PDB file of C-alpha atoms in Angstrom:
ATOM      1  CA  MET K   1      77.018 -51.150 -84.333  1.00  0.00           C
ATOM      2  CA  GLN K   2      73.562 -49.685 -84.587  1.00  0.00           C
ATOM      3  CA  HIS K   3      72.736 -46.256 -83.240  1.00  0.00           C
ATOM      4  CA  GLY K   4      71.340 -46.523 -79.725  1.00  0.00           C
ATOM      5  CA  GLU K   5      72.302 -50.151 -79.142  1.00  0.00           C
ATOM      6  CA  ASP K   6      71.449 -51.135 -75.584  1.00  0.00           C
ATOM      7  CA  LEU K   7      74.095 -51.681 -72.945  1.00  0.00           C
ATOM      8  CA  HIS K   8      72.457 -53.428 -70.014  1.00  0.00           C
ATOM      9  CA  VAL K   9      75.006 -52.670 -67.352  1.00  0.00           C
ATOM     10  CA  LEU K  10      73.497 -55.007 -64.869  1.00  0.00           C
ATOM     11  CA  ASN K  11      70.532 -56.343 -63.090  1.00  0.00           C
ATOM     12  CA  LEU K  12      71.449 -55.869 -59.462  1.00  0.00           C
ATOM     13  CA  VAL K  13      70.100 -56.772 -56.080  1.00  0.00           C
ATOM     14  CA  ALA K  14      70.845 -54.551 -53.107  1.00  0.00           C
ATOM     15  CA  GLY K  15      70.717 -55.851 -49.588  1.00  0.00           C
ATOM     16  CA  ASN K  16      72.918 -58.847 -48.999  1.00  0.00           C
ATOM     17  CA  VAL K  17      75.115 -57.509 -51.745  1.00  0.00           C
ATOM     18  CA  SER K  18      78.195 -59.562 -51.036  1.00  0.00           C
ATOM     19  CA  SER K  19      76.370 -62.646 -52.242  1.00  0.00           C
ATOM     20  CA  ALA K  20      73.336 -61.347 -54.101  1.00  0.00           C
ATOM     21  CA  ARG K  21      74.691 -59.571 -57.161  1.00  0.00           C
ATOM     22  CA  VAL K  22      73.296 -60.650 -60.491  1.00  0.00           C
ATOM     23  CA  TYR K  23      75.308 -59.571 -63.510  1.00  0.00           C
ATOM     24  CA  ASP K  24      74.089 -59.517 -67.075  1.00  0.00           C
ATOM     25  CA  SER K  25      76.889 -61.770 -68.315  1.00  0.00           C
ATOM     26  CA  GLU K  26      75.534 -61.845 -71.867  1.00  0.00           C
ATOM     27  CA  ALA K  27      75.763 -58.055 -72.095  1.00  0.00           C
ATOM     28  CA  LEU K  28      79.269 -58.044 -70.637  1.00  0.00           C
ATOM     29  CA  ALA K  29      80.359 -60.651 -73.191  1.00  0.00           C
ATOM     30  CA  HIS K  30      78.613 -58.743 -75.987  1.00  0.00           C
ATOM     31  CA  TRP K  31      80.551 -55.534 -75.232  1.00  0.00           C
ATOM     32  CA  ALA K  32      83.927 -57.126 -74.489  1.00  0.00           C
ATOM     33  CA  GLY K  33      86.471 -56.074 -77.081  1.00  0.00           C
ATOM     34  CA  ARG K  34      84.114 -53.725 -78.918  1.00  0.00           C
ATOM     35  CA  ASP K  35      85.689 -50.593 -80.340  1.00  0.00           C
ATOM     36  CA  LEU K  36      83.399 -47.594 -80.587  1.00  0.00           C
ATOM     37  CA  SER K  37      83.803 -44.467 -82.668  1.00  0.00           C
ATOM     38  CA  PRO K  38      83.707 -41.008 -81.078  1.00  0.00           C
ATOM     39  CA  GLY K  39      80.166 -39.668 -81.170  1.00  0.00           C
ATOM     40  CA  GLU K  40      78.444 -43.072 -81.133  1.00  0.00           C
ATOM     41  CA  ARG K  41      75.394 -43.237 -78.927  1.00  0.00           C
ATOM     42  CA  VAL K  42      74.761 -46.093 -76.534  1.00  0.00           C
ATOM     43  CA  THR K  43      71.613 -46.557 -74.488  1.00  0.00           C
ATOM     44  CA  VAL K  44      72.565 -47.662 -70.966  1.00  0.00           C
ATOM     45  CA  THR K  45      70.046 -49.469 -68.745  1.00  0.00           C
ATOM     46  CA  ALA K  46      70.378 -50.578 -65.124  1.00  0.00           C
ATOM     47  CA  ARG K  47      67.711 -52.579 -63.331  1.00  0.00           C
ATOM     48  CA  SER K  48      67.376 -53.523 -59.685  1.00  0.00           C
ATOM     49  CA  ILE K  49      65.166 -55.655 -57.528  1.00  0.00           C
ATOM     50  CA  GLY K  50      64.627 -55.488 -53.825  1.00  0.00           C
ATOM     51  CA  PRO K  51      62.448 -53.354 -51.588  1.00  0.00           C
ATOM     52  CA  GLU K  52      65.489 -51.690 -50.029  1.00  0.00           C
ATOM     53  CA  VAL K  53      66.622 -49.984 -53.256  1.00  0.00           C
ATOM     54  CA  GLU K  54      65.707 -46.280 -53.198  1.00  0.00           C
ATOM     55  CA  ARG K  55      67.864 -44.900 -56.020  1.00  0.00           C
ATOM     56  CA  LEU K  56      69.812 -46.102 -59.039  1.00  0.00           C
ATOM     57  CA  GLU K  57      72.846 -44.370 -60.528  1.00  0.00           C
ATOM     58  CA  ILE K  58      74.707 -44.940 -63.759  1.00  0.00           C
ATOM     59  CA  ARG K  59      78.286 -43.675 -63.660  1.00  0.00           C
ATOM     60  CA  THR K  60      81.210 -43.336 -66.023  1.00  0.00           C
ATOM     61  CA  ALA K  61      84.821 -42.359 -65.368  1.00  0.00           C
ATOM     62  CA  ASP K  62      83.634 -38.728 -65.455  1.00  0.00           C
ATOM     63  CA  GLY K  63      81.062 -39.182 -62.680  1.00  0.00           C
ATOM     64  CA  VAL K  64      77.300 -39.638 -62.442  1.00  0.00           C
ATOM     65  CA  LEU K  65      75.716 -39.941 -65.879  1.00  0.00           C
ATOM     66  CA  ALA K  66      72.170 -40.457 -64.600  1.00  0.00           C
ATOM     67  CA  ALA K  67      70.363 -40.940 -61.288  1.00  0.00           C
ATOM     68  CA  GLY K  68      66.799 -41.894 -60.670  1.00  0.00           C
ATOM     69  CA  PRO K  69      64.278 -43.978 -58.832  1.00  0.00           C
ATOM     70  CA  PRO K  70      64.665 -47.709 -58.193  1.00  0.00           C
ATOM     71  CA  THR K  71      63.642 -50.557 -60.478  1.00  0.00           C
ATOM     72  CA  GLU K  72      64.983 -49.274 -63.831  1.00  0.00           C
ATOM     73  CA  LEU K  73      67.067 -46.375 -65.067  1.00  0.00           C
ATOM     74  CA  THR K  74      67.889 -45.712 -68.718  1.00  0.00           C
ATOM     75  CA  CYS K  75      70.026 -42.974 -70.235  1.00  0.00           C
ATOM     76  CA  GLU K  76      72.004 -42.287 -73.365  1.00  0.00           C
ATOM     77  CA  LEU K  77      75.768 -42.015 -73.465  1.00  0.00           C
ATOM     78  CA  VAL K  78      77.519 -40.260 -76.337  1.00  0.00           C
ATOM     79  CA  VAL K  79      81.005 -41.737 -76.285  1.00  0.00           C
ATOM     80  CA  GLY K  80      84.026 -39.500 -76.622  1.00  0.00           C
ATOM     81  CA  ASP K  81      86.999 -40.809 -74.706  1.00  0.00           C
ATOM     82  CA  PRO K  82      87.368 -44.399 -73.520  1.00  0.00           C
ATOM     83  CA  THR K  83      85.441 -44.922 -70.303  1.00  0.00           C
ATOM     84  CA  TYR K  84      83.749 -47.466 -68.128  1.00  0.00           C
ATOM     85  CA  VAL K  85      80.095 -47.735 -67.171  1.00  0.00           C
ATOM     86  CA  VAL K  86      78.912 -48.966 -63.766  1.00  0.00           C
ATOM     87  CA  ALA K  87      75.600 -48.948 -61.965  1.00  0.00           C
ATOM     88  CA  LEU K  88      74.849 -48.474 -58.279  1.00  0.00           C
ATOM     89  CA  ALA K  89      71.763 -49.280 -56.264  1.00  0.00           C
ATOM     90  CA  VAL K  90      71.507 -47.515 -52.910  1.00  0.00           C
ATOM     91  CA  GLY K  91      69.004 -47.190 -50.125  1.00  0.00           C
ATOM     92  CA  GLY K  92      68.592 -46.409 -46.473  1.00  0.00           C
ATOM     93  CA  PRO K  93      68.545 -48.788 -43.544  1.00  0.00           C
ATOM     94  CA  HIS K  94      66.703 -52.033 -44.222  1.00  0.00           C
ATOM     95  CA  GLU K  95      66.479 -55.399 -42.495  1.00  0.00           C
ATOM     96  CA  ARG K  96      68.089 -57.100 -45.513  1.00  0.00           C
ATOM     97  CA  ALA K  97      71.088 -54.742 -45.550  1.00  0.00           C
ATOM     98  CA  PHE K  98      74.198 -55.801 -43.624  1.00  0.00           C
ATOM     99  CA  THR K  99      75.369 -52.257 -42.984  1.00  0.00           C
ATOM    100  CA  GLY K 100      73.643 -48.955 -42.321  1.00  0.00           C
ATOM    101  CA  GLY K 101      72.103 -48.905 -45.771  1.00  0.00           C
ATOM    102  CA  ALA K 102      71.565 -50.876 -48.932  1.00  0.00           C
ATOM    103  CA  TYR K 103      74.333 -50.734 -51.514  1.00  0.00           C
ATOM    104  CA  ALA K 104      75.231 -52.673 -54.638  1.00  0.00           C
ATOM    105  CA  HIS K 105      77.797 -51.839 -57.311  1.00  0.00           C
ATOM    106  CA  THR K 106      78.313 -53.558 -60.648  1.00  0.00           C
ATOM    107  CA  SER K 107      81.507 -54.625 -62.273  1.00  0.00           C
ATOM    108  CA  PRO K 108      82.546 -52.078 -64.882  1.00  0.00           C
ATOM    109  CA  VAL K 109      81.787 -52.446 -68.560  1.00  0.00           C
ATOM    110  CA  TYR K 110      84.755 -50.966 -70.412  1.00  0.00           C
ATOM    111  CA  LEU K 111      84.081 -48.978 -73.564  1.00  0.00           C
ATOM    112  CA  ASP K 112      87.073 -48.664 -75.876  1.00  0.00           C
ATOM    113  CA  VAL K 113      86.970 -45.747 -78.300  1.00  0.00           C
ATOM    114  CA  ALA K 114      88.959 -45.354 -81.520  1.00  0.00           C
ATOM    115  CA  GLY K 115      91.379 -48.110 -80.559  1.00  0.00           C
ATOM    116  CA  ARG K 116      92.125 -46.594 -77.130  1.00  0.00           C
ATOM    117  CA  HIS K 117      91.491 -48.464 -73.889  1.00  0.00           C
ATOM    118  CA  VAL K 118      90.352 -47.131 -70.546  1.00  0.00           C
ATOM    119  CA  ALA K 119      93.451 -46.134 -68.602  1.00  0.00           C
ATOM    120  CA  ARG K 120      93.093 -42.498 -67.632  1.00  0.00           C
ATOM    121  CA  GLU K 121      96.312 -41.076 -66.245  1.00  0.00           C
ATOM    122  CA  GLN K 122      94.627 -39.434 -63.251  1.00  0.00           C
ATOM    123  CA  ASP K 123      92.924 -42.715 -62.306  1.00  0.00           C
ATOM    124  CA  VAL K 124      96.163 -44.682 -62.591  1.00  0.00           C
ATOM    125  CA  ARG K 125      97.989 -42.103 -60.462  1.00  0.00           C
ATOM    126  CA  TRP K 126      95.201 -42.296 -57.843  1.00  0.00           C
ATOM    127  CA  CYS K 127      95.681 -46.081 -57.691  1.00  0.00           C
ATOM    128  CA  LEU K 128      99.433 -45.661 -57.218  1.00  0.00           C
ATOM    129  CA  GLU K 129      98.848 -43.163 -54.399  1.00  0.00           C
ATOM    130  CA  TRP K 130      96.373 -45.573 -52.785  1.00  0.00           C
ATOM    131  CA  LEU K 131      98.977 -48.350 -52.918  1.00  0.00           C
ATOM    132  CA  ASP K 132     101.503 -46.021 -51.249  1.00  0.00           C
ATOM    133  CA  GLY K 133      99.000 -45.316 -48.492  1.00  0.00           C
ATOM    134  CA  MET K 134      98.287 -49.010 -48.045  1.00  0.00           C
ATOM    135  CA  GLU K 135     101.988 -49.751 -47.698  1.00  0.00           C
ATOM    136  CA  THR K 136     102.363 -46.991 -45.095  1.00  0.00           C
ATOM    137  CA  LEU K 137      99.378 -48.338 -43.168  1.00  0.00           C
ATOM    138  CA  LEU K 138     100.675 -51.912 -43.251  1.00  0.00           C
ATOM    139  CA  ARG K 139     104.134 -50.853 -42.073  1.00  0.00           C
ATOM    140  CA  SER K 140     102.832 -48.629 -39.257  1.00  0.00           C
ATOM    141  CA  GLN K 141      99.756 -50.497 -38.033  1.00  0.00           C
ATOM    142  CA  GLY K 142      99.822 -53.961 -39.565  1.00  0.00           C
ATOM    143  CA  THR K 143      99.573 -56.960 -37.258  1.00  0.00           C
ATOM    144  CA  PHE K 144     100.926 -60.201 -38.663  1.00  0.00           C
ATOM    145  CA  GLU K 145     101.178 -63.759 -37.349  1.00  0.00           C
ATOM    146  CA  THR K 146     104.564 -64.295 -38.952  1.00  0.00           C
ATOM    147  CA  ALA K 147     107.396 -62.006 -40.045  1.00  0.00           C
ATOM    148  CA  GLY K 148     106.977 -63.111 -43.640  1.00  0.00           C
ATOM    149  CA  GLN K 149     103.402 -61.902 -43.916  1.00  0.00           C
ATOM    150  CA  LEU K 150     104.394 -58.244 -44.191  1.00  0.00           C
ATOM    151  CA  GLY K 151     106.815 -59.180 -46.956  1.00  0.00           C
ATOM    152  CA  ASP K 152     104.070 -61.088 -48.760  1.00  0.00           C
ATOM    153  CA  HIS K 153     101.798 -58.049 -48.641  1.00  0.00           C
ATOM    154  CA  LEU K 154     104.546 -55.707 -49.795  1.00  0.00           C
ATOM    155  CA  GLU K 155     105.411 -58.036 -52.676  1.00  0.00           C
ATOM    156  CA  LEU K 156     101.784 -58.037 -53.823  1.00  0.00           C
ATOM    157  CA  ILE K 157     101.648 -54.238 -53.597  1.00  0.00           C
ATOM    158  CA  GLY K 158     104.870 -54.074 -55.626  1.00  0.00           C
ATOM    159  CA  ARG K 159     103.365 -56.257 -58.354  1.00  0.00           C
ATOM    160  CA  ALA K 160     100.278 -54.034 -58.449  1.00  0.00           C
ATOM    161  CA  ARG K 161     102.505 -50.958 -58.792  1.00  0.00           C
ATOM    162  CA  GLU K 162     104.220 -52.557 -61.799  1.00  0.00           C
ATOM    163  CA  VAL K 163     100.867 -53.030 -63.508  1.00  0.00           C
ATOM    164  CA  TYR K 164      99.801 -49.419 -62.939  1.00  0.00           C
ATOM    165  CA  ARG K 165     103.193 -47.968 -63.899  1.00  0.00           C
ATOM    166  CA  ALA K 166     103.055 -49.939 -67.148  1.00  0.00           C
ATOM    167  CA  ARG K 167      99.712 -48.284 -67.914  1.00  0.00           C
ATOM    168  CA  LEU K 168     101.333 -44.891 -67.613  1.00  0.00           C
ATOM    169  CA  GLY K 169     103.665 -45.872 -70.451  1.00  0.00           C
TER     170      GLY K 169
END
């Protein structure tokens, strides 16, 4: 890979975000399965369209990598540990936004480093805790049309737990 190769995280549209996200599928395919070396530099670019976008953010597993004005945001990432890269477009109230403000979030682009995949222990443990909380909520406040629906939900949560526990090794 060349120094400073571009990673276009996404071109995103905020507003009616449930149906108006535009992903850079070529970039996602280009980065899938790539294995980077520690210290490699990647230029990350996020672009947005829409009058309701006020700020862009580029984030990794460690938090906000860059934040800036709407339209386009570019930064450089020096890879160390495996991580993911996502972009967010946010803004205040707008007639095209369904909720109180504009919001769009990309799918993550996973960056493997030195043969290691993204599966940080603290993130996996957070997911397991979230699943525990969801089970507690379903058992205490869930409303179901049939008795089997709770069991269906709990089975799905159990399968998710298996996936996350396997990532812990």
